[in-house]
C-alpha cells in the first residue's frame, strides 16, 4: 500500500542549500514501507518536508529549485491543500515543462479540485468536438489548395491567388486546433505560425476578384499590397528563428501573465492593423463586386459566388473585431465568441471547396471551364445515351414549346418537364451547351427579342412588351441582358435595324 516513510534527515541545513548533498530521495514521502504512520504523524512528516523544500527553494540554484517545486506540489497535494499544490505545480511546469507529472498518483487527493483541474486544462493536451472539426476542415483546406494550385485549366494567376487564400485560412484553422487542444506546448514551433499571414487575407481576395472580373494584368506596383506582410514578417523573424525551447518559454510566460499563450507581445499593434486591413480590403472587394453587378443584366453564377464570398468575408471581419477587442483588453473570450471567427473561416474554406467540386467555372476568367475540378459528374448515373435523349427533350422544350417565355421558369420546373432529376438537367445543360441554366434561358430570350425587333420595321412595339413577351419580369433586367449580348440597348438595336431597313429599301 502507499504510505508515508519517516524522513531520514537531521535538522535543516543552512544556506546555500545543496539538495543533492543531503541525499533527499525522490520518494521522500509516499513510498512503500512496512511502517504505517498515524494520520498525525503523516501530516507532521509532510509539514517537515514542506518546510525543508521551501527553505531550499528560498536560497537554492535553479537546477535544485525545479526539484523543490515538484516536491512542494506533491507535498501540498498529500496535505489536500489544492490551492498550494496547484501554485507550486504551475511554477514547476514553468521551470521544467513536463506535463506528464500531472498524472502522478501523488496528486490523487486533489485531482478533482477546481484548482488542479484548471492546471490540467491549461497545460495538458485535451480533445473536443471543436478540435476534430477544425482538424478536419484544415486538412480539407490543404487538399483544396493543392488541387487549385495544380489545376492547369484555371487561369494561372487566379489559381495562385485563390489557392493561397484557402491555404492561409487552413493554416489559421489548424493553428487554432493546436491552441484549443493545448498541443501548442507539444509543438512549440507552432507559436505564431499563422500570424505572419495576418495581412494577406484581404489582398489575396481583392486581387482574385480583380483578376477574374476584369482579366486584370498585375503590375509591379501591385506588390505594394504585400508590403504590410513583409513588414510583419521582419518583425516576427527574430521569434521564428528561436529554438523550440525558447518559443515554449515565451508561451509559458504569457500563461503566467494571464494572456493567451498563442498571442504575440505586439498584440495590440497586430490586431488593430489586421482589423484595419480587413475593413479596407472589404471595401475594395465590395467596389469590385458592385462594378461587376452593374455590368450584368441578371446575377450570374460568378456574381452569386462573389456575393457570398464577400458576405462570409464581412462576417469574419465582424467576428474578428469582437474577438480582437476582447483579447486586447485581456478578456479571453470563450464559447461562441471565440469560435465565431474560426467558424467564419471554416465556412469560407468549405464554400470554396464546394464550388471547386461542383461549379469550377467561377475560378476561371470566363465561364468556359466545363469539367469539374473534383469530377462533378464522375459518379453520375447519367449514361451517354440517356444524356443525348435528355438533350433532345430539352431542345424540343426550348425550340418548339418555347418554355423560356415563362417568367417563372427554373431548373426544377425544367427537370420535371424533361422527366428527370434536377442534377441530370443541370449536367445535360453544362455538357451539351457549355452554359449554366440561367445563361441558356437568357440566350433563347435575347435571340427571340432580337428576332422581334428585326421584324418591327415601323417601330410599333414597345420595349416593355417585348420584355414580357420573351419571359422577363421587368424592363431593367431585359435591358441589361440585351446590352450584355449585343452591346446595345433594345431601343438602340431597334433604331439601328430600322435605319438599315430604310437604306436597303
Short mmCIF file of C-alpha atoms in Angstrom, two decimals, residues 290-493:
data_model
loop_
_atom_site.label_atom_id
_atom_site.label_comp_id
_atom_site.label_asym_id
_atom_site.label_seq_id
_atom_site.Cartn_x
_atom_site.Cartn_y
_atom_site.Cartn_z
CA UNK A 290 -20.73 46.36 -57.46
CA UNK A 291 -18.90 47.10 -60.72
CA UNK A 292 -19.48 43.56 -61.89
CA UNK A 293 -23.11 43.67 -60.83
CA UNK A 294 -23.71 46.81 -62.88
CA UNK A 295 -22.33 45.12 -65.99
CA UNK A 296 -24.72 42.17 -65.74
CA UNK A 297 -28.37 42.01 -66.65
CA UNK A 298 -29.08 39.26 -64.16
CA UNK A 299 -26.74 37.97 -61.45
CA UNK A 300 -24.92 35.04 -62.97
CA UNK A 301 -23.17 32.15 -61.27
CA UNK A 302 -19.90 34.01 -60.77
CA UNK A 303 -21.69 37.07 -59.40
CA UNK A 304 -23.60 35.00 -56.87
CA UNK A 305 -20.33 33.27 -55.92
CA UNK A 306 -18.62 36.64 -55.39
CA UNK A 307 -21.54 37.97 -53.37
CA UNK A 308 -21.48 35.01 -50.98
CA UNK A 309 -17.70 35.10 -50.63
CA UNK A 310 -17.97 38.80 -49.79
CA UNK A 311 -20.68 38.13 -47.20
CA UNK A 312 -18.59 35.45 -45.50
CA UNK A 313 -15.64 37.86 -45.51
CA UNK A 314 -17.76 40.56 -43.84
CA UNK A 315 -18.97 38.03 -41.25
CA UNK A 316 -15.35 37.19 -40.48
CA UNK A 317 -14.49 40.90 -40.09
CA UNK A 318 -17.31 41.40 -37.58
CA UNK A 319 -16.36 38.28 -35.59
CA UNK A 320 -12.68 39.21 -35.60
CA UNK A 321 -13.46 42.76 -34.47
CA UNK A 322 -15.32 41.42 -31.42
CA UNK A 323 -12.63 38.84 -30.68
CA UNK A 324 -9.76 41.30 -31.16
CA UNK A 325 -11.35 43.90 -28.88
CA UNK A 326 -11.77 41.34 -26.11
CA UNK A 327 -8.24 39.94 -26.24
CA UNK A 328 -6.70 43.44 -26.36
CA UNK A 329 -8.34 44.07 -23.00
CA UNK A 330 -7.06 40.65 -21.87
CA UNK A 331 -10.51 39.13 -21.69
CA UNK A 332 -10.01 35.79 -23.41
CA UNK A 333 -13.44 35.04 -24.94
CA UNK A 334 -14.93 31.63 -24.69
CA UNK A 335 -17.71 29.70 -26.35
CA UNK A 336 -19.28 31.18 -29.45
CA UNK A 337 -17.37 34.48 -29.22
CA UNK A 338 -14.09 32.58 -29.56
CA UNK A 339 -15.23 30.13 -32.20
CA UNK A 340 -17.25 32.54 -34.36
CA UNK A 341 -14.23 33.87 -36.27
CA UNK A 342 -12.89 30.35 -36.82
CA UNK A 343 -16.29 29.15 -37.99
CA UNK A 344 -16.40 32.02 -40.50
CA UNK A 345 -13.02 30.95 -41.85
CA UNK A 346 -14.10 27.30 -41.93
CA UNK A 347 -17.23 28.26 -43.84
CA UNK A 348 -15.04 30.11 -46.35
CA UNK A 349 -12.84 27.03 -46.91
CA UNK A 350 -15.79 24.66 -47.28
CA UNK A 351 -17.63 27.06 -49.59
CA UNK A 352 -14.61 27.34 -51.89
CA UNK A 353 -14.27 23.56 -51.76
CA UNK A 354 -17.91 23.09 -52.73
CA UNK A 355 -17.54 25.31 -55.77
CA UNK A 356 -14.24 23.70 -56.70
CA UNK A 357 -16.13 20.41 -56.80
CA UNK A 358 -19.42 21.44 -58.38
CA UNK A 359 -19.02 24.88 -60.01
CA UNK A 360 -15.39 25.15 -61.18
CA UNK A 361 -16.16 27.82 -63.78
CA UNK A 362 -16.17 30.52 -61.09
CA UNK A 363 -12.40 30.17 -60.78
CA UNK A 364 -11.72 30.90 -64.44
CA UNK A 365 -11.68 34.23 -66.23
CA UNK A 366 -14.80 33.25 -68.18
CA UNK A 367 -17.42 30.55 -67.79
CA UNK A 368 -15.86 28.05 -70.16
CA UNK A 369 -14.47 25.61 -67.62
CA UNK A 370 -16.82 22.75 -68.27
CA UNK A 371 -15.15 19.87 -66.43
CA UNK A 372 -15.31 19.94 -62.63
CA UNK A 373 -12.08 20.11 -60.65
CA UNK A 374 -13.06 17.17 -58.47
CA UNK A 375 -15.02 15.27 -61.14
CA UNK A 376 -18.50 16.68 -60.71
CA UNK A 377 -20.28 14.03 -62.80
CA UNK A 378 -17.76 11.25 -62.45
CA UNK A 379 -20.13 9.10 -60.43
CA UNK A 380 -23.30 10.33 -62.08
CA UNK A 381 -25.76 7.67 -63.20
CA UNK A 382 -26.36 9.56 -66.44
CA UNK A 383 -25.19 7.41 -69.35
CA UNK A 384 -24.18 8.84 -72.71
CA UNK A 385 -27.34 7.59 -74.43
CA UNK A 386 -29.61 8.97 -71.69
CA UNK A 387 -27.72 12.27 -71.80
CA UNK A 388 -28.37 12.59 -75.55
CA UNK A 389 -32.02 11.68 -75.05
CA UNK A 390 -32.44 14.35 -72.39
CA UNK A 391 -30.67 16.86 -74.63
CA UNK A 392 -33.21 16.20 -77.37
CA UNK A 393 -36.07 16.66 -74.91
CA UNK A 394 -34.58 19.94 -73.77
CA UNK A 395 -34.28 21.20 -77.36
CA UNK A 396 -37.92 20.35 -78.02
CA UNK A 397 -38.98 22.23 -74.90
CA UNK A 398 -36.99 25.30 -75.89
CA UNK A 399 -37.24 25.31 -79.69
CA UNK A 400 -40.79 24.02 -80.17
CA UNK A 401 -42.59 24.72 -76.88
CA UNK A 402 -40.63 27.90 -76.15
CA UNK A 403 -40.81 27.40 -72.38
CA UNK A 404 -38.20 30.12 -71.91
CA UNK A 405 -41.08 32.58 -72.35
CA UNK A 406 -42.38 31.54 -68.91
CA UNK A 407 -41.11 34.18 -66.49
CA UNK A 408 -41.19 31.80 -63.52
CA UNK A 409 -39.15 29.07 -65.23
CA UNK A 410 -36.50 27.48 -63.03
CA UNK A 411 -34.26 24.43 -63.13
CA UNK A 412 -36.65 22.37 -61.03
CA UNK A 413 -39.53 23.05 -63.43
CA UNK A 414 -37.35 22.24 -66.43
CA UNK A 415 -36.28 18.94 -64.86
CA UNK A 416 -39.92 17.98 -64.33
CA UNK A 417 -40.72 18.73 -67.98
CA UNK A 418 -37.72 16.64 -69.05
CA UNK A 419 -38.88 13.84 -66.70
CA UNK A 420 -35.54 13.65 -64.95
CA UNK A 421 -33.77 14.96 -61.84
CA UNK A 422 -32.56 18.48 -61.28
CA UNK A 423 -28.97 17.21 -61.19
CA UNK A 424 -29.32 15.45 -64.56
CA UNK A 425 -30.90 18.52 -66.15
CA UNK A 426 -28.00 20.67 -64.96
CA UNK A 427 -25.48 18.12 -66.24
CA UNK A 428 -27.07 17.99 -69.69
CA UNK A 429 -27.02 21.79 -69.99
CA UNK A 430 -23.40 22.01 -68.86
CA UNK A 431 -22.12 19.17 -71.02
CA UNK A 432 -24.01 19.83 -74.26
CA UNK A 433 -24.36 23.61 -74.26
CA UNK A 434 -21.38 24.70 -72.12
CA UNK A 435 -23.73 27.07 -70.30
CA UNK A 436 -25.46 27.32 -66.96
CA UNK A 437 -29.26 27.09 -66.78
CA UNK A 438 -29.71 30.87 -66.49
CA UNK A 439 -27.29 31.54 -69.33
CA UNK A 440 -29.17 29.14 -71.59
CA UNK A 441 -32.53 30.74 -70.79
CA UNK A 442 -31.14 34.23 -71.38
CA UNK A 443 -29.63 33.14 -74.68
CA UNK A 444 -33.01 31.98 -76.00
CA UNK A 445 -34.87 35.01 -74.67
CA UNK A 446 -32.45 37.52 -76.20
CA UNK A 447 -32.44 35.73 -79.56
CA UNK A 448 -36.23 35.84 -79.60
CA UNK A 449 -36.19 39.53 -78.65
CA UNK A 450 -33.76 40.34 -81.46
CA UNK A 451 -35.98 38.49 -83.89
CA UNK A 452 -39.00 40.56 -82.83
CA UNK A 453 -37.04 43.81 -83.10
CA UNK A 454 -35.62 42.91 -86.51
CA UNK A 455 -39.11 42.48 -87.96
CA UNK A 456 -40.56 45.59 -86.34
CA UNK A 457 -39.66 47.92 -89.20
CA UNK A 458 -42.14 50.63 -88.16
CA UNK A 459 -41.05 50.70 -84.51
CA UNK A 460 -44.54 49.91 -83.27
CA UNK A 461 -43.51 47.53 -80.50
CA UNK A 462 -42.87 48.84 -77.02
CA UNK A 463 -39.69 47.58 -75.34
CA UNK A 464 -41.59 46.58 -72.21
CA UNK A 465 -43.99 44.49 -74.30
CA UNK A 466 -41.07 42.66 -75.91
CA UNK A 467 -39.54 42.04 -72.46
CA UNK A 468 -42.76 40.45 -71.22
CA UNK A 469 -43.18 38.54 -74.47
CA UNK A 470 -39.83 36.76 -74.21
CA UNK A 471 -40.12 35.96 -70.50
CA UNK A 472 -38.64 38.84 -68.50
CA UNK A 473 -40.43 40.32 -65.49
CA UNK A 474 -39.26 43.89 -65.96
CA UNK A 475 -37.65 46.25 -68.42
CA UNK A 476 -34.46 46.87 -66.42
CA UNK A 477 -33.44 43.22 -66.34
CA UNK A 478 -34.25 42.86 -70.02
CA UNK A 479 -32.18 45.93 -70.94
CA UNK A 480 -29.13 44.67 -69.03
CA UNK A 481 -29.33 41.19 -70.56
CA UNK A 482 -29.82 42.60 -74.05
CA UNK A 483 -26.93 45.05 -73.76
CA UNK A 484 -24.64 42.35 -72.42
CA UNK A 485 -25.33 40.28 -75.53
CA UNK A 486 -25.35 43.00 -78.20
CA UNK A 487 -23.57 45.98 -76.56
CA UNK A 488 -26.73 47.94 -77.47
CA UNK A 489 -29.90 48.70 -75.59
CA UNK A 490 -33.11 47.29 -77.13
CA UNK A 491 -34.10 50.81 -78.25
CA UNK A 492 -30.73 51.36 -79.92
CA UNK A 493 -30.93 47.97 -81.58
#
